[in-house]
Short mmCIF file of C-alpha atoms and ligand atoms in Angstrom, two decimals:
data_model
loop_
_atom_site.label_atom_id
_atom_site.label_comp_id
_atom_site.label_asym_id
_atom_site.label_seq_id
_atom_site.Cartn_x
_atom_site.Cartn_y
_atom_site.Cartn_z
CA MET I 1 92.52 99.82 81.68
CA THR I 2 95.40 101.58 83.42
CA LEU I 3 94.95 101.85 87.16
CA LYS I 4 94.31 105.34 88.48
CA ARG I 5 96.50 106.86 91.17
CA GLY I 6 94.94 106.41 94.56
CA CYS I 7 94.07 102.79 93.81
CA ARG I 8 93.93 100.14 96.51
CA ALA I 9 96.90 97.80 96.50
CA LEU I 10 97.27 94.60 98.49
CA ILE I 11 100.83 93.36 99.04
CA THR I 12 101.28 89.79 100.27
CA GLY I 13 104.66 89.58 101.98
CA GLY I 14 104.54 93.35 102.43
CA ALA I 15 106.68 93.30 105.57
CA GLY I 16 109.52 91.65 103.70
CA PHE I 17 112.47 93.41 102.16
CA ILE I 18 111.09 94.01 98.65
CA GLY I 19 107.45 94.18 99.81
CA SER I 20 108.15 96.97 102.28
CA HIS I 21 109.97 99.01 99.62
CA LEU I 22 107.05 98.48 97.25
CA ALA I 23 104.63 99.63 99.97
CA GLU I 24 106.72 102.78 100.45
CA PHE I 25 106.78 103.46 96.72
CA LEU I 26 103.02 103.01 96.24
CA LEU I 27 102.19 105.18 99.25
CA ALA I 28 104.51 107.91 97.98
CA ARG I 29 102.64 108.06 94.68
CA GLY I 30 99.27 108.28 96.43
CA ASP I 31 97.95 104.71 96.50
CA ARG I 32 96.25 103.04 99.44
CA VAL I 33 98.28 100.09 100.63
CA SER I 34 97.28 97.05 102.59
CA VAL I 35 99.88 94.51 103.66
CA ILE I 36 99.47 90.93 104.75
CA ASP I 37 102.49 89.14 106.16
CA ASP I 38 103.03 86.27 108.60
CA LEU I 39 106.47 87.62 109.58
CA SER I 40 108.12 84.30 108.71
CA THR I 41 111.00 86.08 106.99
CA GLY I 42 109.59 89.62 107.06
CA ALA I 43 109.78 91.93 110.07
CA ILE I 44 107.55 94.54 111.65
CA ALA I 45 110.61 96.81 111.75
CA ASN I 46 110.47 96.96 107.93
CA ILE I 47 107.07 98.69 107.99
CA GLU I 48 107.38 100.54 111.31
CA HIS I 49 107.90 103.88 109.54
CA LEU I 50 104.73 103.38 107.45
CA LYS I 51 102.35 102.81 110.34
CA THR I 52 101.58 106.50 110.75
CA GLU I 53 100.43 106.82 107.11
CA ALA I 54 96.64 107.16 106.89
CA ARG I 55 96.56 105.23 103.62
CA PHE I 56 98.48 102.26 105.08
CA ARG I 57 97.22 99.25 106.97
CA TYR I 58 98.70 95.88 107.77
CA THR I 59 97.54 92.47 108.94
CA ILE I 60 99.85 89.94 110.56
CA ASP I 61 98.49 86.66 109.33
CA SER I 62 99.10 83.95 106.81
CA ILE I 63 97.86 84.03 103.22
CA PHE I 64 96.71 80.48 103.99
CA ASN I 65 93.91 82.07 106.04
CA GLU I 66 91.46 81.74 103.16
CA SER I 67 88.58 83.92 104.37
CA LEU I 68 90.91 86.73 105.37
CA LEU I 69 92.70 86.54 102.02
CA ALA I 70 89.37 86.62 100.16
CA GLU I 71 88.31 89.71 102.10
CA GLN I 72 91.60 91.50 101.46
CA VAL I 73 91.61 90.65 97.76
CA ASP I 74 88.02 91.84 97.53
CA ASP I 75 89.04 95.22 98.99
CA ALA I 76 91.90 95.67 96.51
CA ASP I 77 92.16 96.87 92.90
CA VAL I 78 95.50 95.17 92.42
CA VAL I 79 97.29 92.37 94.27
CA PHE I 80 101.07 92.18 94.47
CA HIS I 81 101.93 88.62 95.45
CA LEU I 82 105.36 88.67 97.05
CA ALA I 83 104.81 86.30 99.97
CA ALA I 84 107.16 83.36 99.48
CA ALA I 85 109.94 81.34 101.03
CA VAL I 86 113.14 82.99 99.78
CA GLY I 87 116.88 82.79 100.36
CA VAL I 88 119.15 79.91 99.41
CA ARG I 89 120.00 79.07 103.03
CA LEU I 90 116.32 78.83 104.04
CA ILE I 91 115.51 76.74 100.98
CA VAL I 92 118.30 74.25 101.61
CA GLU I 93 117.38 73.97 105.28
CA LYS I 94 113.57 73.86 104.91
CA PRO I 95 112.65 72.43 101.49
CA THR I 96 109.17 71.22 102.53
CA HIS I 97 108.24 74.66 103.81
CA THR I 98 109.58 76.27 100.61
CA ILE I 99 107.65 74.05 98.23
CA GLU I 100 104.37 74.24 100.15
CA THR I 101 104.49 77.97 100.81
CA ASN I 102 105.36 78.86 97.26
CA ILE I 103 102.97 76.61 95.42
CA ARG I 104 99.97 76.69 97.74
CA GLY I 105 100.32 80.40 98.48
CA THR I 106 100.30 81.40 94.82
CA GLU I 107 97.44 79.02 94.10
CA MET I 108 95.34 80.64 96.83
CA VAL I 109 96.11 84.19 95.72
CA LEU I 110 95.33 83.45 92.07
CA ARG I 111 92.11 81.69 92.94
CA ALA I 112 90.93 84.57 95.14
CA ALA I 113 91.91 87.14 92.51
CA ALA I 114 90.18 85.20 89.74
CA LYS I 115 86.92 85.12 91.69
CA LYS I 116 86.91 88.93 91.71
CA GLY I 117 88.75 89.54 88.44
CA ARG I 118 91.47 91.48 90.23
CA ARG I 119 94.70 92.44 88.58
CA VAL I 120 97.66 90.44 89.96
CA PHE I 121 101.43 90.74 89.97
CA VAL I 122 103.32 87.52 90.78
CA ALA I 123 106.94 87.71 91.95
CA SER I 124 109.10 85.00 90.44
CA THR I 125 112.84 84.63 90.44
CA SER I 126 115.95 84.41 88.27
CA GLU I 127 116.50 81.04 89.98
CA VAL I 128 114.10 79.54 87.42
CA TYR I 129 116.84 79.78 84.77
CA GLY I 130 118.77 77.30 86.93
CA LYS I 131 122.08 76.18 85.49
CA SER I 132 121.45 77.58 82.05
CA ALA I 133 124.61 79.03 80.49
CA ALA I 134 122.72 81.01 77.84
CA VAL I 135 123.48 84.46 79.31
CA PRO I 136 121.98 86.97 79.16
CA PHE I 137 118.83 85.07 80.12
CA ARG I 138 115.82 85.84 77.96
CA GLU I 139 112.33 85.18 79.21
CA ASP I 140 111.59 82.67 76.46
CA ALA I 141 114.77 80.63 77.05
CA ASP I 142 114.82 77.04 78.30
CA LEU I 143 115.03 76.47 82.05
CA VAL I 144 117.84 74.12 83.12
CA LEU I 145 117.26 72.70 86.58
CA GLY I 146 119.36 70.21 88.52
CA PRO I 147 118.15 66.91 89.97
CA THR I 148 115.37 66.68 92.57
CA SER I 149 117.89 65.21 95.04
CA LYS I 150 119.40 68.71 95.38
CA SER I 151 116.99 70.80 97.41
CA ARG I 152 118.22 74.09 95.99
CA TRP I 153 116.28 73.39 92.81
CA SER I 154 112.99 73.03 94.69
CA TYR I 155 112.82 76.81 94.87
CA ALA I 156 113.20 77.22 91.10
CA ALA I 157 110.76 74.38 90.43
CA SER I 158 108.14 75.80 92.84
CA LYS I 159 108.40 79.23 91.26
CA ALA I 160 108.20 77.72 87.78
CA VAL I 161 104.93 76.02 88.82
CA ASP I 162 103.70 79.42 90.10
CA GLU I 163 104.44 80.89 86.68
CA PHE I 164 102.68 78.06 84.85
CA LEU I 165 99.67 78.48 87.09
CA ALA I 166 99.52 82.25 86.68
CA LEU I 167 99.77 81.94 82.91
CA ALA I 168 97.10 79.24 82.94
CA TYR I 169 94.73 81.57 84.84
CA HIS I 170 95.41 84.24 82.25
CA LYS I 171 94.81 81.89 79.35
CA GLU I 172 91.75 80.07 80.62
CA ARG I 173 90.08 82.65 82.80
CA GLY I 174 91.39 85.90 81.33
CA LEU I 175 92.91 86.89 84.66
CA PRO I 176 95.04 90.04 84.22
CA VAL I 177 98.23 88.66 85.74
CA VAL I 178 101.82 89.69 85.10
CA ILE I 179 104.96 87.88 86.29
CA ALA I 180 108.43 89.28 86.97
CA ARG I 181 111.56 87.24 87.53
CA LEU I 182 113.51 89.28 90.03
CA PHE I 183 117.32 89.12 89.80
CA ASN I 184 119.51 89.63 92.90
CA THR I 185 117.68 92.62 94.31
CA VAL I 186 119.48 94.51 97.08
CA GLY I 187 119.19 97.54 99.32
CA PRO I 188 118.64 98.64 102.92
CA ARG I 189 116.61 96.36 105.22
CA GLN I 190 117.61 93.17 103.39
CA THR I 191 118.70 90.58 105.94
CA GLY I 192 121.61 88.17 105.54
CA ARG I 193 119.90 85.61 107.74
CA TYR I 194 118.58 83.57 104.82
CA GLY I 195 121.78 83.65 102.81
CA MET I 196 121.76 86.86 100.75
CA VAL I 197 125.31 87.80 99.98
CA ILE I 198 125.46 91.62 100.21
CA PRO I 199 123.97 92.05 103.70
CA ARG I 200 126.17 89.17 104.89
CA PHE I 201 129.36 90.63 103.46
CA VAL I 202 128.55 94.11 104.77
CA GLU I 203 127.83 92.79 108.25
CA GLN I 204 131.01 90.71 108.23
CA ALA I 205 133.08 93.66 106.99
CA LEU I 206 131.69 96.03 109.62
CA ALA I 207 132.61 93.45 112.28
CA GLY I 208 136.21 93.42 110.97
CA GLY I 209 135.84 90.23 108.89
CA PRO I 210 136.48 87.68 107.68
CA ILE I 211 134.23 88.01 104.64
CA THR I 212 133.18 84.48 103.67
CA VAL I 213 133.24 83.84 99.93
CA PHE I 214 131.67 80.51 98.96
CA GLY I 215 133.40 78.41 96.30
CA ASP I 216 136.17 79.99 94.23
CA GLY I 217 134.44 83.37 94.19
CA ARG I 218 134.50 83.50 90.40
CA GLN I 219 130.74 83.01 90.11
CA THR I 220 129.04 86.23 89.03
CA ARG I 221 125.82 88.07 89.74
CA CYS I 222 124.22 91.38 88.71
CA PHE I 223 122.89 93.35 91.68
CA ALA I 224 119.82 95.53 91.22
CA TRP I 225 118.81 98.48 93.40
CA VAL I 226 115.54 97.69 95.16
CA GLY I 227 114.12 101.12 94.26
CA ASP I 228 114.57 100.38 90.55
CA VAL I 229 112.98 96.96 90.93
CA VAL I 230 109.89 98.17 92.80
CA ARG I 231 109.37 100.90 90.21
CA GLY I 232 109.48 98.16 87.58
CA ILE I 233 107.01 96.01 89.51
CA ALA I 234 104.53 98.87 89.86
CA ALA I 235 104.87 99.82 86.18
CA LEU I 236 104.26 96.23 85.05
CA ALA I 237 101.11 95.99 87.17
CA ASP I 238 99.96 99.30 85.66
CA GLN I 239 100.51 98.23 82.08
CA PRO I 240 97.52 96.34 80.64
CA ALA I 241 99.55 95.07 77.67
CA ALA I 242 101.93 93.31 80.08
CA ALA I 243 99.24 90.90 81.31
CA GLY I 244 99.88 87.27 80.49
CA GLN I 245 103.61 87.82 80.13
CA VAL I 246 106.84 87.14 82.03
CA PHE I 247 109.47 89.86 82.47
CA ASN I 248 113.02 89.87 83.84
CA LEU I 249 113.70 92.72 86.26
CA GLY I 250 117.28 93.30 87.39
CA ALA I 251 120.55 95.02 86.62
CA THR I 252 122.97 94.02 83.88
CA ARG I 253 126.42 94.85 85.26
CA GLU I 254 128.10 91.58 86.15
CA ILE I 255 130.47 91.27 89.10
CA SER I 256 132.23 88.23 90.57
CA ILE I 257 131.56 87.41 94.22
CA LEU I 258 135.26 87.71 95.01
CA ALA I 259 135.36 91.17 93.40
CA LEU I 260 132.25 92.06 95.39
CA ALA I 261 133.96 90.99 98.64
CA ARG I 262 137.01 93.14 97.77
CA LEU I 263 134.83 96.11 96.88
CA ILE I 264 132.95 95.91 100.17
CA ALA I 265 136.18 95.50 102.14
CA ALA I 266 137.63 98.59 100.42
CA ARG I 267 134.51 100.69 100.97
CA VAL I 268 134.22 99.76 104.65
CA GLY I 269 137.96 100.43 105.09
CA GLY I 270 140.65 98.86 107.25
CA ARG I 271 142.33 95.49 106.73
CA ILE I 272 139.45 93.07 106.32
CA PRO I 273 140.38 89.46 105.58
CA ILE I 274 138.50 87.47 102.90
CA ARG I 275 138.12 83.72 103.43
CA LYS I 276 137.02 81.16 100.82
CA ILE I 277 134.73 78.39 102.05
CA PRO I 278 133.89 75.31 99.95
CA TYR I 279 130.21 75.04 98.97
CA ASP I 280 129.88 71.68 100.74
CA ARG I 281 130.67 73.35 104.02
CA ALA I 282 128.71 76.53 103.34
CA TYR I 283 125.48 74.78 102.36
CA GLU I 284 125.32 71.00 102.01
CA GLU I 285 127.12 68.11 100.36
CA GLY I 286 126.99 68.42 96.56
CA PHE I 287 125.51 71.95 96.56
CA GLU I 288 125.26 73.38 93.04
CA ASP I 289 125.66 77.10 92.36
CA MET I 290 125.12 79.11 89.19
CA ARG I 291 128.30 80.39 87.61
CA ARG I 292 126.76 83.39 85.89
CA ARG I 293 123.41 85.06 86.14
CA VAL I 294 122.69 87.99 83.85
CA PRO I 295 119.24 89.17 82.76
CA SER I 296 118.22 90.40 79.36
CA ILE I 297 116.04 93.38 80.26
CA ALA I 298 115.03 94.22 76.69
CA ARG I 299 111.45 93.05 77.17
CA ALA I 300 110.86 95.19 80.27
CA ARG I 301 112.58 98.14 78.62
CA LYS I 302 110.23 97.90 75.66
CA ALA I 303 107.08 97.42 77.73
CA ILE I 304 107.61 99.94 80.53
CA GLY I 305 110.85 101.79 79.76
CA TYR I 306 112.56 99.91 82.59
CA ARG I 307 116.24 100.65 83.19
CA PRO I 308 118.47 100.35 86.24
CA THR I 309 119.60 103.74 87.61
CA VAL I 310 121.88 102.89 90.56
CA ASP I 311 125.25 101.17 90.01
CA ILE I 312 126.93 98.71 92.35
CA ASP I 313 129.28 101.28 93.98
CA GLU I 314 126.37 103.53 94.90
CA ILE I 315 124.30 100.55 96.07
CA LEU I 316 127.10 99.42 98.37
CA ASP I 317 127.58 102.90 99.81
CA ARG I 318 123.86 103.12 100.59
CA VAL I 319 123.70 99.63 102.12
CA ILE I 320 126.83 100.21 104.23
CA ALA I 321 125.53 103.60 105.44
CA HIS I 322 122.21 102.03 106.37
CA ALA I 323 123.87 99.12 108.20
CA ARG I 324 126.09 101.57 110.14
CA ASP I 325 123.04 103.62 111.16
CA ALA I 326 121.13 100.48 112.19
CA SER I 327 123.99 99.21 114.35
CA ARG I 328 124.32 102.65 115.99
CA MET I 329 120.62 102.58 116.87
CA ALA I 330 120.72 99.00 118.18
N1 UDP X 401 127.68 83.80 98.77
C1 UDP X 401 128.92 83.88 99.37
N2 UDP X 401 128.97 84.09 100.73
C2 UDP X 401 127.87 84.26 101.50
C3 UDP X 401 126.60 84.19 100.87
C4 UDP X 401 126.53 83.96 99.51
O1 UDP X 401 129.96 83.74 98.71
O2 UDP X 401 128.01 84.45 102.72
C5 UDP X 401 127.61 83.58 97.32
C6 UDP X 401 126.65 82.47 96.88
O3 UDP X 401 127.26 81.20 96.93
C7 UDP X 401 126.30 82.91 95.46
C8 UDP X 401 126.34 84.44 95.54
O4 UDP X 401 127.10 84.75 96.71
O5 UDP X 401 127.25 82.47 94.54
C9 UDP X 401 124.97 85.10 95.65
O6 UDP X 401 124.27 84.48 96.72
P1 UDP X 401 122.83 84.91 97.19
O7 UDP X 401 122.38 83.86 98.16
O8 UDP X 401 122.83 86.33 97.63
O9 UDP X 401 121.93 84.86 95.88
P2 UDP X 401 121.74 83.76 94.71
O10 UDP X 401 122.18 84.50 93.51
O11 UDP X 401 122.61 82.58 94.98
O12 UDP X 401 120.31 83.46 94.77
#
C-alpha cells in the first residue's frame, strides 16, 4: 500500500544534516513529522526554522530510551531511521561509540517497528563497499573491508550488520523495510566537524586557506545534492515494491579531491593556498582511504525514477552562499 500524503513520519536523527532536510521535504508535501535526536552530532539550529510548523514536533532524547521510542514508533505510519554515528573523523576517534550506536540503535528501531508492523527506511552508507575497486558499485557486489585493526572499517561493518538485520526482519517477519546506501551527500547545514570534506574546504577557503587535501588528492568521490537524496529516500519509503531491497542513492559525476579543492578555491576567489597532508597525520597511523567511490544508480532509477538534478558547480555555489550567510549572521 502506498502511503497517503499527510501521513505521520518519525525521523530518528532528524536534527542532523540529512534528517533535517528530510523533515523539511516531508513537511512541504503535507506530512506530519516527528523528530527524535540526542543532538550528539545533530543541532537544534538545523530544525529551528521548522519549529513554527503545526505539523512538526521534536523530542531531544536518545533512541536508546526504549519506552519513548516505542511510543513514537506507535504514533507513526513510517519510520526513517537516520540516527547514527557518522563522519570518518568521529569514527576514527570514537570507534566504541560508533559500533554501539549503529548496531544497537538499528536493532531497537527495527524491533519497535516490527511490533507494530510499521514501514521503515534504514539509512546505510557507501562505506560498506569498502576498498572494492569494482566501480560503479552495484548493490549486489561484494563488500571489501579492511582489517579490524583499522577503526575506519568499523563504520562499514556496523552498517553492514544493520543491513543484514533489516533484511532478516523483512525475510522472517515480513517487516516492510527498505535500505539506502547514501553516497557523499552534501548541502547547506552539513558540518565539517566530523570530517566531511566539502564543508571543511569551504570553511577553510572562506578563511583564506590553506585548504587541506589529505593524501595525494587523486582519490575521487561523487557528491550528491541533499535535496535529491531526500527525495529519493521519501520515494523509496513510499514504494511498496522496494521493501526488502537495498538501493544506492548518490550522484555519478566523479571528481578528485584535489580538483574539488581547486574548484572551491576558484569559486570563493582570491589566492587560496592548497596544502597536502599525509593520511597518517590527518587521521591515524596506517589510515586507509578509498581511491574511487562511484554508485550505480540503475536500481533506484528503475524503482523510483531517481536521478540527480544538481551538479557539483551548482552544489558548491549553494554551499558557499549558505556558509557566507551563516558567518554574516554569527
Ligand atoms: N578529505 C580531505 N581533507 C579534509 C577532509 C577530507 O582531503 O579536510 C578527503 C578524505 O580523505 C576523502 C575525501 O576527502 O578522501 C572525502 O572525505 P569525507 O570524509 O567527506 O567522506 P568519505 O568519502 O571519506 O566518507
